[in-house]
């Protein structure tokens, strides 16, 4: 699986959009970009994933660059409950290669 | 629709005892994954199972650890003769199918403390 690079920490004001970057310059054509978050020792929570098109769901938007070497997770109106560690994970579709490889993630703090 | 269930949520064992951690996947999910998170560290994959089969155990320690996912009942992660270094949070996840596009949903975890 491709390696990802994320800033170790970020701050965002409550009510503003939080934009979390992720670099995955070695991503290959059959690898998806996944985002998970972990709120203080809870189980990781799936947020969103994509292959090459931008994606949006009720939680967030995922913007993937045209060359797929980087992506941005957008939380449109951050709340205090969005404070968490956010993980960007690149994962292939090879049969049997199903594990998620978690890096250090970005610790996002939402400030009142 | 209930999510992934894990029990117990907290488990205390003395060195040398056995620990059994249980995971009930989401309804309709037949793929189970176990991850471990040591204190102040990231999540590490341990094992991936489908019903009655171990698919990938590349993250399992070679000794004392085993996992199963029987045809009926929850998946079990078993740690024999626990040591202090086994103290960690153990998370189970499940997915509905094989294939990278299918997301994994995590349970709340079991926090194992070895005294």
Tab-separated table of N, CA, C and O in Angstrom, chain A residues 30-32 34 36 38 40-46 49 87 91-104 107, chain B residues 33 35 37 40-45 48 50 55-56 58 89 91 97-109 111:
chain	number	residue	atom	x	y	z
A	30	UNK	N	-4.916	1.491	-9.066
A	30	UNK	CA	-5.973	0.666	-8.489
A	30	UNK	C	-6.104	0.858	-6.979
A	30	UNK	O	-6.638	0.003	-6.291
A	31	UNK	N	-5.604	1.947	-6.471
A	31	UNK	CA	-5.660	2.208	-5.029
A	31	UNK	C	-6.653	3.322	-4.707
A	31	UNK	O	-6.669	4.360	-5.355
A	32	UNK	N	-7.460	3.070	-3.681
A	32	UNK	CA	-8.427	4.032	-3.196
A	32	UNK	C	-7.805	4.890	-2.091
A	32	UNK	O	-6.890	4.456	-1.398
A	34	UNK	N	-8.876	6.439	1.470
A	34	UNK	CA	-9.852	6.329	2.561
A	34	UNK	C	-9.516	7.358	3.640
A	34	UNK	O	-8.345	7.660	3.886
A	36	UNK	N	-10.464	7.938	7.772
A	36	UNK	CA	-11.064	7.523	9.029
A	36	UNK	C	-10.692	8.559	10.081
A	36	UNK	O	-9.729	9.299	9.930
A	38	UNK	N	-10.460	8.970	14.615
A	38	UNK	CA	-10.554	8.337	15.914
A	38	UNK	C	-10.725	9.422	16.951
A	38	UNK	O	-9.816	10.244	17.154
A	40	UNK	N	-10.787	10.388	20.552
A	40	UNK	CA	-10.291	10.037	21.879
A	40	UNK	C	-10.545	8.593	22.302
A	40	UNK	O	-11.475	8.308	23.035
A	41	UNK	N	-9.701	7.677	21.786
A	41	UNK	CA	-9.691	6.285	22.246
A	41	UNK	C	-10.919	5.485	21.849
A	41	UNK	O	-11.027	4.318	22.217
A	42	UNK	N	-11.844	6.072	21.097
A	42	UNK	CA	-12.955	5.286	20.580
A	42	UNK	C	-12.479	4.478	19.379
A	42	UNK	O	-11.355	4.652	18.901
A	43	UNK	N	-13.316	3.608	18.871
A	43	UNK	CA	-12.990	2.900	17.654
A	43	UNK	C	-12.947	3.843	16.475
A	43	UNK	O	-13.710	4.806	16.416
A	44	UNK	N	-12.054	3.603	15.522
A	44	UNK	CA	-12.016	4.463	14.336
A	44	UNK	C	-13.359	4.488	13.626
A	44	UNK	O	-14.087	3.504	13.600
A	45	UNK	N	-13.641	5.636	13.050
A	45	UNK	CA	-14.914	5.845	12.367
A	45	UNK	C	-14.650	6.117	10.901
A	45	UNK	O	-13.862	7.010	10.561
A	46	UNK	N	-15.276	5.350	10.032
A	46	UNK	CA	-15.161	5.578	8.603
A	46	UNK	C	-15.791	6.922	8.245
A	46	UNK	O	-16.860	7.274	8.764
A	49	UNK	N	-14.478	7.625	1.198
A	49	UNK	CA	-13.389	7.136	0.380
A	49	UNK	C	-13.652	7.478	-1.078
A	49	UNK	O	-14.797	7.786	-1.462
A	87	UNK	N	-7.126	10.030	9.853
A	87	UNK	CA	-6.194	9.169	9.135
A	87	UNK	C	-6.546	9.111	7.654
A	87	UNK	O	-7.698	8.824	7.294
A	91	UNK	N	-5.321	2.316	-0.132
A	91	UNK	CA	-5.524	0.860	-0.043
A	91	UNK	C	-5.857	0.301	-1.419
A	91	UNK	O	-6.704	0.821	-2.123
A	92	UNK	N	-5.186	-0.770	-1.756
A	92	UNK	CA	-5.378	-1.361	-3.062
A	92	UNK	C	-6.547	-2.314	-3.103
A	92	UNK	O	-7.207	-2.588	-2.107
A	93	UNK	N	-6.820	-2.832	-4.285
A	93	UNK	CA	-7.957	-3.724	-4.472
A	93	UNK	C	-7.490	-5.129	-4.803
A	93	UNK	O	-8.207	-5.919	-5.357
A	94	UNK	N	-6.254	-5.428	-4.408
A	94	UNK	CA	-5.748	-6.773	-4.639
A	94	UNK	C	-6.484	-7.728	-3.714
A	94	UNK	O	-6.635	-7.484	-2.528
A	95	UNK	N	-6.925	-8.817	-4.276
A	95	UNK	CA	-7.644	-9.801	-3.474
A	95	UNK	C	-6.833	-10.215	-2.265
A	95	UNK	O	-5.668	-10.579	-2.377
A	96	UNK	N	-7.431	-10.151	-1.117
A	96	UNK	CA	-6.761	-10.592	0.097
A	96	UNK	C	-5.966	-9.498	0.779
A	96	UNK	O	-5.595	-9.653	1.936
A	97	UNK	N	-5.704	-8.400	0.129
A	97	UNK	CA	-4.925	-7.314	0.748
A	97	UNK	C	-5.899	-6.336	1.353
A	97	UNK	O	-6.058	-5.219	0.859
A	98	UNK	N	-6.531	-6.744	2.419
A	98	UNK	CA	-7.664	-5.979	2.936
A	98	UNK	C	-7.352	-5.125	4.148
A	98	UNK	O	-8.188	-4.376	4.591
A	99	UNK	N	-6.172	-5.272	4.687
A	99	UNK	CA	-5.905	-4.559	5.921
A	99	UNK	C	-5.783	-3.066	5.684
A	99	UNK	O	-5.389	-2.606	4.611
A	100	UNK	N	-6.136	-2.303	6.696
A	100	UNK	CA	-5.923	-0.862	6.707
A	100	UNK	C	-4.591	-0.598	7.394
A	100	UNK	O	-4.332	-1.113	8.469
A	101	UNK	N	-3.755	0.207	6.764
A	101	UNK	CA	-2.460	0.559	7.345
A	101	UNK	C	-2.560	2.003	7.843
A	101	UNK	O	-2.613	2.943	7.039
A	102	UNK	N	-2.615	2.162	9.145
A	102	UNK	CA	-2.773	3.484	9.757
A	102	UNK	C	-1.401	4.115	9.974
A	102	UNK	O	-0.504	3.487	10.516
A	103	UNK	N	-1.272	5.373	9.554
A	103	UNK	CA	-0.085	6.148	9.883
A	103	UNK	C	-0.312	6.887	11.193
A	103	UNK	O	-1.099	6.447	12.032
A	104	UNK	N	0.359	8.016	11.340
A	104	UNK	CA	0.220	8.805	12.565
A	104	UNK	C	-0.968	9.744	12.515
A	104	UNK	O	-1.434	10.221	13.544
A	107	UNK	N	-3.818	15.293	14.055
A	107	UNK	CA	-4.641	15.588	15.227
A	107	UNK	C	-5.311	16.936	15.011
A	107	UNK	O	-4.655	17.975	15.049
B	33	UNK	N	-11.849	-8.128	11.044
B	33	UNK	CA	-10.450	-7.706	11.160
B	33	UNK	C	-10.177	-7.328	12.609
B	33	UNK	O	-11.017	-6.719	13.256
B	35	UNK	N	-7.398	-5.262	15.105
B	35	UNK	CA	-6.307	-4.301	15.167
B	35	UNK	C	-5.939	-4.081	16.629
B	35	UNK	O	-6.776	-4.223	17.520
B	37	UNK	N	-3.959	-1.338	19.355
B	37	UNK	CA	-3.404	0.003	19.563
B	37	UNK	C	-2.709	0.028	20.915
B	37	UNK	O	-3.369	0.048	21.959
B	40	UNK	N	-0.354	5.237	23.373
B	40	UNK	CA	0.311	6.344	22.681
B	40	UNK	C	0.876	5.946	21.316
B	40	UNK	O	1.772	6.599	20.792
B	41	UNK	N	0.346	4.882	20.729
B	41	UNK	CA	0.804	4.477	19.405
B	41	UNK	C	-0.381	4.370	18.449
B	41	UNK	O	-1.536	4.483	18.838
B	42	UNK	N	-0.082	4.133	17.175
B	42	UNK	CA	-1.123	4.005	16.167
B	42	UNK	C	-1.723	2.616	16.132
B	42	UNK	O	-1.295	1.707	16.833
B	43	UNK	N	-2.727	2.473	15.313
B	43	UNK	CA	-3.401	1.192	15.151
B	43	UNK	C	-2.607	0.295	14.216
B	43	UNK	O	-2.162	0.726	13.156
B	44	UNK	N	-2.467	-0.960	14.633
B	44	UNK	CA	-1.729	-1.932	13.834
B	44	UNK	C	-2.617	-3.127	13.514
B	44	UNK	O	-3.246	-3.689	14.417
B	45	UNK	N	-2.659	-3.485	12.244
B	45	UNK	CA	-3.418	-4.643	11.805
B	45	UNK	C	-2.858	-5.919	12.427
B	45	UNK	O	-1.638	-6.096	12.544
B	48	UNK	N	-7.056	-10.925	9.616
B	48	UNK	CA	-8.286	-10.772	8.823
B	48	UNK	C	-8.893	-12.159	8.649
B	48	UNK	O	-8.209	-13.087	8.212
B	50	UNK	N	-12.474	-14.512	7.467
B	50	UNK	CA	-13.825	-14.724	6.979
B	50	UNK	C	-14.372	-15.918	7.753
B	50	UNK	O	-13.635	-16.576	8.476
B	55	UNK	N	-7.641	-15.358	6.593
B	55	UNK	CA	-7.205	-14.919	5.275
B	55	UNK	C	-5.810	-14.289	5.334
B	55	UNK	O	-4.985	-14.517	4.455
B	56	UNK	N	-5.581	-13.470	6.348
B	56	UNK	CA	-4.303	-12.769	6.459
B	56	UNK	C	-3.980	-12.629	7.939
B	56	UNK	O	-4.725	-11.976	8.658
B	58	UNK	N	-0.774	-11.726	8.924
B	58	UNK	CA	0.586	-11.189	8.848
B	58	UNK	C	0.936	-10.284	10.020
B	58	UNK	O	2.113	-10.066	10.298
B	89	UNK	N	-5.412	-1.453	23.567
B	89	UNK	CA	-6.807	-1.482	23.108
B	89	UNK	C	-6.865	-2.349	21.863
B	89	UNK	O	-6.048	-2.177	20.944
B	91	UNK	N	-9.191	-3.517	18.769
B	91	UNK	CA	-10.364	-3.131	18.009
B	91	UNK	C	-10.674	-4.185	16.956
B	91	UNK	O	-9.791	-4.708	16.287
B	97	UNK	N	-18.064	-7.284	2.367
B	97	UNK	CA	-17.513	-8.057	1.268
B	97	UNK	C	-16.018	-7.882	1.183
B	97	UNK	O	-15.444	-6.981	1.769
B	98	UNK	N	-15.438	-8.727	0.375
B	98	UNK	CA	-14.044	-8.587	0.026
B	98	UNK	C	-13.906	-7.441	-0.975
B	98	UNK	O	-14.884	-7.001	-1.556
B	99	UNK	N	-12.722	-6.957	-1.168
B	99	UNK	CA	-12.556	-5.892	-2.148
B	99	UNK	C	-12.290	-4.563	-1.493
B	99	UNK	O	-12.890	-4.224	-0.486
B	100	UNK	N	-11.388	-3.808	-2.021
B	100	UNK	CA	-10.902	-2.616	-1.356
B	100	UNK	C	-11.945	-1.530	-1.240
B	100	UNK	O	-11.826	-0.651	-0.397
B	101	UNK	N	-13.000	-1.559	-2.058
B	101	UNK	CA	-13.939	-0.446	-1.999
B	101	UNK	C	-14.929	-0.599	-0.860
B	101	UNK	O	-15.737	0.292	-0.640
B	102	UNK	N	-14.848	-1.679	-0.136
B	102	UNK	CA	-15.817	-1.886	0.934
B	102	UNK	C	-15.215	-1.474	2.266
B	102	UNK	O	-14.238	-2.043	2.724
B	103	UNK	N	-15.834	-0.471	2.869
B	103	UNK	CA	-15.281	0.114	4.083
B	103	UNK	C	-15.431	-0.832	5.266
B	103	UNK	O	-16.326	-1.670	5.314
B	104	UNK	N	-14.531	-0.636	6.231
B	104	UNK	CA	-14.554	-1.395	7.473
B	104	UNK	C	-15.186	-0.540	8.561
B	104	UNK	O	-14.853	0.636	8.702
B	105	UNK	N	-16.053	-1.156	9.345
B	105	UNK	CA	-16.699	-0.474	10.457
B	105	UNK	C	-16.156	-1.055	11.759
B	105	UNK	O	-16.118	-2.273	11.928
B	106	UNK	N	-15.753	-0.169	12.648
B	106	UNK	CA	-15.056	-0.579	13.858
B	106	UNK	C	-15.986	-0.638	15.063
B	106	UNK	O	-16.954	0.133	15.172
B	107	UNK	N	-15.642	-1.534	15.977
B	107	UNK	CA	-16.303	-1.590	17.265
B	107	UNK	C	-15.651	-0.641	18.260
B	107	UNK	O	-14.666	0.024	17.933
B	108	UNK	N	-16.179	-0.608	19.484
B	108	UNK	CA	-15.676	0.331	20.497
B	108	UNK	C	-14.360	-0.092	21.133
B	108	UNK	O	-13.734	0.694	21.821
B	109	UNK	N	-13.967	-1.341	20.905
B	109	UNK	CA	-12.694	-1.795	21.429
B	109	UNK	C	-12.799	-2.495	22.774
B	109	UNK	O	-13.764	-2.321	23.521
B	111	UNK	N	-10.316	-2.844	26.082
B	111	UNK	CA	-9.082	-2.382	26.699
B	111	UNK	C	-8.568	-3.419	27.667
B	111	UNK	O	-9.194	-3.673	28.688
